[in-house]
């Protein structure tokens, strides 16, 4: 269950597609190793396109021509997505389809919250389809989609927007290297 303290801002850009996007970083020109195969200890730079079954685009690194950088096993990707990347190497392209349960899961009715308008800032324009960021008790934020506005009652959906959807990932592996070992504060 989510404890929503207050609305912090209106998201004007697309909702982050998955935990993966929360860890995506712009490529900074790091030196990578040729011919390394993606394994459980790899750092991977890749382009990806995420589409729905009808072909509509959900997300892409190609929009700004900035490939994503991720580390296998760090929790930023679902295990099913990581399994699809295992064994690929620099220069390879692959397309794979993930059913809803293997991608973003099915919608959970417990993630639908009914909130009073008074919990939102008076100057905030609330519209169906808007994506708002809500602060959690630990200080992190979680996006919620406004599903309906009826008088002073607002329905907020905290399910992933692609929950229940089969998705198609097209990937191009730009580079692969062994991920650096995590450092503890005592090692610095």
PDB file of C-alpha atoms in Angstrom:
ATOM      1  CA  UNK A   1       0.000   0.000   0.000  1.00  0.00           C
ATOM      2  CA  UNK A   2       1.170   3.511  -0.740  1.00  0.00           C
ATOM      3  CA  UNK A   3       1.014   6.283   1.796  1.00  0.00           C
ATOM      4  CA  UNK A   4       0.616   9.466  -0.186  1.00  0.00           C
ATOM      5  CA  UNK A   5       1.674  12.579   1.670  1.00  0.00           C
ATOM      6  CA  UNK A   6       1.342  15.227  -1.023  1.00  0.00           C
ATOM      7  CA  UNK A   7       1.608  15.897  -4.711  1.00  0.00           C
ATOM      8  CA  UNK A   8       5.001  17.295  -5.568  1.00  0.00           C
ATOM      9  CA  UNK A   9       4.771  18.141  -9.249  1.00  0.00           C
ATOM     10  CA  UNK A  10       3.018  17.391 -12.488  1.00  0.00           C
ATOM     11  CA  UNK A  11       5.023  15.178 -14.824  1.00  0.00           C
ATOM     12  CA  UNK A  12       5.041  16.726 -18.269  1.00  0.00           C
ATOM     13  CA  UNK A  13       7.157  14.042 -19.886  1.00  0.00           C
ATOM     14  CA  UNK A  14       6.334  10.400 -20.483  1.00  0.00           C
ATOM     15  CA  UNK A  15       6.041   8.209 -17.410  1.00  0.00           C
ATOM     16  CA  UNK A  16       9.175   6.136 -16.821  1.00  0.00           C
ATOM     17  CA  UNK A  17       8.435   2.862 -18.505  1.00  0.00           C
ATOM     18  CA  UNK A  18       9.992   0.547 -15.954  1.00  0.00           C
ATOM     19  CA  UNK A  19      12.465   0.278 -13.153  1.00  0.00           C
ATOM     20  CA  UNK A  20      15.016   0.097 -15.954  1.00  0.00           C
ATOM     21  CA  UNK A  21      14.447   3.739 -16.875  1.00  0.00           C
ATOM     22  CA  UNK A  22      15.005   4.855 -13.306  1.00  0.00           C
ATOM     23  CA  UNK A  23      18.596   3.674 -13.637  1.00  0.00           C
ATOM     24  CA  UNK A  24      19.314   4.720 -17.207  1.00  0.00           C
ATOM     25  CA  UNK A  25      22.266   7.047 -17.635  1.00  0.00           C
ATOM     26  CA  UNK A  26      23.531   8.912 -20.664  1.00  0.00           C
ATOM     27  CA  UNK A  27      26.569   7.312 -22.223  1.00  0.00           C
ATOM     28  CA  UNK A  28      29.724   9.222 -21.401  1.00  0.00           C
ATOM     29  CA  UNK A  29      32.144   7.540 -23.751  1.00  0.00           C
ATOM     30  CA  UNK A  30      33.447   4.870 -21.366  1.00  0.00           C
ATOM     31  CA  UNK A  31      35.958   2.463 -22.857  1.00  0.00           C
ATOM     32  CA  UNK A  32      34.329  -0.919 -23.443  1.00  0.00           C
ATOM     33  CA  UNK A  33      35.694  -4.308 -24.418  1.00  0.00           C
ATOM     34  CA  UNK A  34      35.007  -5.809 -27.847  1.00  0.00           C
ATOM     35  CA  UNK A  35      33.425  -9.252 -28.198  1.00  0.00           C
ATOM     36  CA  UNK A  36      32.386  -9.592 -24.566  1.00  0.00           C
ATOM     37  CA  UNK A  37      29.148 -11.552 -24.195  1.00  0.00           C
ATOM     38  CA  UNK A  38      26.452 -10.229 -21.861  1.00  0.00           C
ATOM     39  CA  UNK A  39      26.519 -12.216 -18.638  1.00  0.00           C
ATOM     40  CA  UNK A  40      25.205 -11.769 -15.116  1.00  0.00           C
ATOM     41  CA  UNK A  41      28.138  -9.457 -14.290  1.00  0.00           C
ATOM     42  CA  UNK A  42      27.989  -7.211 -17.359  1.00  0.00           C
ATOM     43  CA  UNK A  43      27.590  -3.492 -17.814  1.00  0.00           C
ATOM     44  CA  UNK A  44      25.652  -2.956 -21.037  1.00  0.00           C
ATOM     45  CA  UNK A  45      25.115   0.049 -23.281  1.00  0.00           C
ATOM     46  CA  UNK A  46      22.179  -0.455 -25.599  1.00  0.00           C
ATOM     47  CA  UNK A  47      19.538   1.212 -27.662  1.00  0.00           C
ATOM     48  CA  UNK A  48      16.020  -0.025 -27.123  1.00  0.00           C
ATOM     49  CA  UNK A  49      12.575   0.523 -28.554  1.00  0.00           C
ATOM     50  CA  UNK A  50       9.585  -0.545 -26.506  1.00  0.00           C
ATOM     51  CA  UNK A  51       6.386  -1.117 -28.462  1.00  0.00           C
ATOM     52  CA  UNK A  52       2.927  -2.459 -27.830  1.00  0.00           C
ATOM     53  CA  UNK A  53       1.428  -5.284 -29.862  1.00  0.00           C
ATOM     54  CA  UNK A  54      -0.385  -2.791 -32.096  1.00  0.00           C
ATOM     55  CA  UNK A  55       3.007  -1.299 -33.035  1.00  0.00           C
ATOM     56  CA  UNK A  56       2.587   1.940 -31.102  1.00  0.00           C
ATOM     57  CA  UNK A  57       5.745   3.245 -29.455  1.00  0.00           C
ATOM     58  CA  UNK A  58       5.915   3.297 -25.658  1.00  0.00           C
ATOM     59  CA  UNK A  59       9.553   4.341 -25.154  1.00  0.00           C
ATOM     60  CA  UNK A  60      12.816   4.573 -27.069  1.00  0.00           C
ATOM     61  CA  UNK A  61      16.395   5.626 -26.468  1.00  0.00           C
ATOM     62  CA  UNK A  62      16.608   6.600 -30.124  1.00  0.00           C
ATOM     63  CA  UNK A  63      14.385   9.656 -29.699  1.00  0.00           C
ATOM     64  CA  UNK A  64      17.344  11.618 -28.301  1.00  0.00           C
ATOM     65  CA  UNK A  65      19.953   9.237 -29.744  1.00  0.00           C
ATOM     66  CA  UNK A  66      21.245   8.487 -26.234  1.00  0.00           C
ATOM     67  CA  UNK A  67      21.724   4.787 -25.556  1.00  0.00           C
ATOM     68  CA  UNK A  68      20.954   3.451 -22.096  1.00  0.00           C
ATOM     69  CA  UNK A  69      23.589   2.153 -19.691  1.00  0.00           C
ATOM     70  CA  UNK A  70      22.632  -0.598 -17.258  1.00  0.00           C
ATOM     71  CA  UNK A  71      24.220  -3.228 -15.050  1.00  0.00           C
ATOM     72  CA  UNK A  72      22.914  -6.776 -15.141  1.00  0.00           C
ATOM     73  CA  UNK A  73      21.613  -7.985 -11.792  1.00  0.00           C
ATOM     74  CA  UNK A  74      21.304  -4.570 -10.146  1.00  0.00           C
ATOM     75  CA  UNK A  75      17.501  -4.746  -9.999  1.00  0.00           C
ATOM     76  CA  UNK A  76      16.902  -2.072 -12.614  1.00  0.00           C
ATOM     77  CA  UNK A  77      15.575  -4.627 -15.117  1.00  0.00           C
ATOM     78  CA  UNK A  78      13.023  -7.350 -14.646  1.00  0.00           C
ATOM     79  CA  UNK A  79      14.554 -10.848 -14.550  1.00  0.00           C
ATOM     80  CA  UNK A  80      12.742 -11.716 -17.799  1.00  0.00           C
ATOM     81  CA  UNK A  81      14.228  -8.748 -19.633  1.00  0.00           C
ATOM     82  CA  UNK A  82      17.714  -9.625 -18.352  1.00  0.00           C
ATOM     83  CA  UNK A  83      17.258 -13.252 -19.463  1.00  0.00           C
ATOM     84  CA  UNK A  84      16.582 -12.027 -22.999  1.00  0.00           C
ATOM     85  CA  UNK A  85      19.838 -10.047 -23.033  1.00  0.00           C
ATOM     86  CA  UNK A  86      22.064 -12.851 -21.727  1.00  0.00           C
ATOM     87  CA  UNK A  87      24.422 -14.146 -24.408  1.00  0.00           C
ATOM     88  CA  UNK A  88      24.156 -11.134 -26.718  1.00  0.00           C
ATOM     89  CA  UNK A  89      27.273  -9.193 -27.664  1.00  0.00           C
ATOM     90  CA  UNK A  90      28.276  -5.840 -29.114  1.00  0.00           C
ATOM     91  CA  UNK A  91      26.605  -5.108 -32.443  1.00  0.00           C
ATOM     92  CA  UNK A  92      23.806  -7.654 -32.062  1.00  0.00           C
ATOM     93  CA  UNK A  93      20.172  -6.714 -32.530  1.00  0.00           C
ATOM     94  CA  UNK A  94      17.287  -8.695 -31.133  1.00  0.00           C
ATOM     95  CA  UNK A  95      13.542  -8.374 -30.843  1.00  0.00           C
ATOM     96  CA  UNK A  96      11.631 -10.203 -28.160  1.00  0.00           C
ATOM     97  CA  UNK A  97       8.072 -10.217 -26.932  1.00  0.00           C
ATOM     98  CA  UNK A  98       7.135 -10.363 -23.273  1.00  0.00           C
ATOM     99  CA  UNK A  99       3.638 -11.256 -22.083  1.00  0.00           C
ATOM    100  CA  UNK A 100       2.149  -8.988 -19.428  1.00  0.00           C
ATOM    101  CA  UNK A 101       3.143 -11.272 -16.541  1.00  0.00           C
ATOM    102  CA  UNK A 102       6.738 -11.361 -17.826  1.00  0.00           C
ATOM    103  CA  UNK A 103       6.943  -7.614 -18.436  1.00  0.00           C
ATOM    104  CA  UNK A 104       5.094  -5.212 -16.126  1.00  0.00           C
ATOM    105  CA  UNK A 105       2.573  -7.583 -14.570  1.00  0.00           C
ATOM    106  CA  UNK A 106      -1.172  -7.427 -14.425  1.00  0.00           C
ATOM    107  CA  UNK A 107      -3.028  -4.427 -12.979  1.00  0.00           C
ATOM    108  CA  UNK A 108      -3.531  -4.715  -9.225  1.00  0.00           C
ATOM    109  CA  UNK A 109      -6.832  -3.278  -7.956  1.00  0.00           C
ATOM    110  CA  UNK A 110      -5.104  -2.453  -4.647  1.00  0.00           C
ATOM    111  CA  UNK A 111      -3.040   0.121  -6.543  1.00  0.00           C
ATOM    112  CA  UNK A 112      -6.137   2.209  -7.313  1.00  0.00           C
ATOM    113  CA  UNK A 113      -6.651   4.961  -4.732  1.00  0.00           C
ATOM    114  CA  UNK A 114      -9.608   7.286  -4.270  1.00  0.00           C
ATOM    115  CA  UNK A 115      -8.499  10.645  -2.954  1.00  0.00           C
ATOM    116  CA  UNK A 116     -10.192  13.854  -1.918  1.00  0.00           C
ATOM    117  CA  UNK A 117      -9.436  16.934  -4.022  1.00  0.00           C
ATOM    118  CA  UNK A 118      -8.250  18.722  -0.869  1.00  0.00           C
ATOM    119  CA  UNK A 119      -5.120  16.504  -0.842  1.00  0.00           C
ATOM    120  CA  UNK A 120      -3.948  18.234  -4.041  1.00  0.00           C
ATOM    121  CA  UNK A 121      -2.642  21.775  -4.299  1.00  0.00           C
ATOM    122  CA  UNK A 122      -5.380  24.325  -4.969  1.00  0.00           C
ATOM    123  CA  UNK A 123      -3.481  25.680  -7.985  1.00  0.00           C
ATOM    124  CA  UNK A 124      -2.944  22.224  -9.498  1.00  0.00           C
ATOM    125  CA  UNK A 125      -5.109  21.503 -12.536  1.00  0.00           C
ATOM    126  CA  UNK A 126      -6.265  17.885 -12.254  1.00  0.00           C
ATOM    127  CA  UNK A 127      -7.214  16.210 -15.547  1.00  0.00           C
ATOM    128  CA  UNK A 128      -7.876  12.612 -16.503  1.00  0.00           C
ATOM    129  CA  UNK A 129      -4.737  11.051 -17.939  1.00  0.00           C
ATOM    130  CA  UNK A 130      -2.364  13.423 -16.140  1.00  0.00           C
ATOM    131  CA  UNK A 131       0.642  11.821 -14.478  1.00  0.00           C
ATOM    132  CA  UNK A 132       1.549  13.193 -11.071  1.00  0.00           C
ATOM    133  CA  UNK A 133       4.463  12.405  -8.783  1.00  0.00           C
ATOM    134  CA  UNK A 134       3.496  11.504  -5.219  1.00  0.00           C
ATOM    135  CA  UNK A 135       5.933  11.525  -2.300  1.00  0.00           C
ATOM    136  CA  UNK A 136       6.174   8.416  -0.166  1.00  0.00           C
ATOM    137  CA  UNK A 137       7.144   8.317   3.538  1.00  0.00           C
ATOM    138  CA  UNK A 138      10.742   7.381   2.676  1.00  0.00           C
ATOM    139  CA  UNK A 139      11.089  10.468   0.470  1.00  0.00           C
ATOM    140  CA  UNK A 140      10.994   8.588  -2.831  1.00  0.00           C
ATOM    141  CA  UNK A 141       8.433   9.456  -5.446  1.00  0.00           C
ATOM    142  CA  UNK A 142       5.969   7.270  -7.275  1.00  0.00           C
ATOM    143  CA  UNK A 143       4.002   8.264 -10.375  1.00  0.00           C
ATOM    144  CA  UNK A 144       0.217   8.036 -10.373  1.00  0.00           C
ATOM    145  CA  UNK A 145      -2.150   8.399 -13.313  1.00  0.00           C
ATOM    146  CA  UNK A 146      -5.365  10.342 -12.801  1.00  0.00           C
ATOM    147  CA  UNK A 147      -8.062   7.959 -14.032  1.00  0.00           C
ATOM    148  CA  UNK A 148     -11.140  10.002 -13.167  1.00  0.00           C
ATOM    149  CA  UNK A 149     -12.256  13.258 -11.589  1.00  0.00           C
ATOM    150  CA  UNK A 150     -15.785  13.380 -10.184  1.00  0.00           C
ATOM    151  CA  UNK A 151     -16.428  16.478  -8.112  1.00  0.00           C
ATOM    152  CA  UNK A 152     -14.067  16.334  -5.144  1.00  0.00           C
ATOM    153  CA  UNK A 153     -13.223  12.649  -5.709  1.00  0.00           C
ATOM    154  CA  UNK A 154     -10.102  11.826  -7.703  1.00  0.00           C
ATOM    155  CA  UNK A 155      -9.145   8.286  -8.732  1.00  0.00           C
ATOM    156  CA  UNK A 156      -5.388   7.713  -8.934  1.00  0.00           C
ATOM    157  CA  UNK A 157      -3.913   4.574 -10.494  1.00  0.00           C
ATOM    158  CA  UNK A 158      -0.478   3.554  -9.204  1.00  0.00           C
ATOM    159  CA  UNK A 159      -0.200   0.520 -11.488  1.00  0.00           C
ATOM    160  CA  UNK A 160       2.484   0.665 -14.129  1.00  0.00           C
ATOM    161  CA  UNK A 161       0.874   2.193 -17.253  1.00  0.00           C
ATOM    162  CA  UNK A 162       1.851  -0.895 -19.257  1.00  0.00           C
ATOM    163  CA  UNK A 163       0.499  -3.372 -16.695  1.00  0.00           C
ATOM    164  CA  UNK A 164      -1.621  -5.944 -18.499  1.00  0.00           C
ATOM    165  CA  UNK A 165       0.089  -5.275 -21.840  1.00  0.00           C
ATOM    166  CA  UNK A 166       2.208  -7.577 -23.967  1.00  0.00           C
ATOM    167  CA  UNK A 167       5.283  -5.583 -24.990  1.00  0.00           C
ATOM    168  CA  UNK A 168       7.891  -5.912 -27.704  1.00  0.00           C
ATOM    169  CA  UNK A 169      11.470  -4.886 -26.971  1.00  0.00           C
ATOM    170  CA  UNK A 170      13.827  -4.237 -29.869  1.00  0.00           C
ATOM    171  CA  UNK A 171      17.411  -3.927 -28.625  1.00  0.00           C
ATOM    172  CA  UNK A 172      20.736  -3.110 -30.221  1.00  0.00           C
ATOM    173  CA  UNK A 173      23.772  -3.812 -28.077  1.00  0.00           C
ATOM    174  CA  UNK A 174      26.159  -0.875 -28.413  1.00  0.00           C
ATOM    175  CA  UNK A 175      28.814  -2.189 -26.024  1.00  0.00           C
ATOM    176  CA  UNK A 176      29.496  -4.630 -23.182  1.00  0.00           C
ATOM    177  CA  UNK A 177      32.047  -4.758 -20.368  1.00  0.00           C
ATOM    178  CA  UNK A 178      32.454  -6.430 -17.011  1.00  0.00           C
ATOM    179  CA  UNK A 179      30.629  -4.329 -14.430  1.00  0.00           C
ATOM    180  CA  UNK A 180      32.838  -2.631 -11.867  1.00  0.00           C
ATOM    181  CA  UNK A 181      32.795  -4.246  -8.428  1.00  0.00           C
ATOM    182  CA  UNK A 182      30.626  -2.360  -5.928  1.00  0.00           C
ATOM    183  CA  UNK A 183      32.652  -0.316  -3.464  1.00  0.00           C
ATOM    184  CA  UNK A 184      31.809   0.128   0.176  1.00  0.00           C
ATOM    185  CA  UNK A 185      32.363   3.381   2.050  1.00  0.00           C
ATOM    186  CA  UNK A 186      35.255   1.790   3.911  1.00  0.00           C
ATOM    187  CA  UNK A 187      37.125   1.240   0.618  1.00  0.00           C
ATOM    188  CA  UNK A 188      37.329   4.921  -0.259  1.00  0.00           C
TER     189      UNK A 188
END
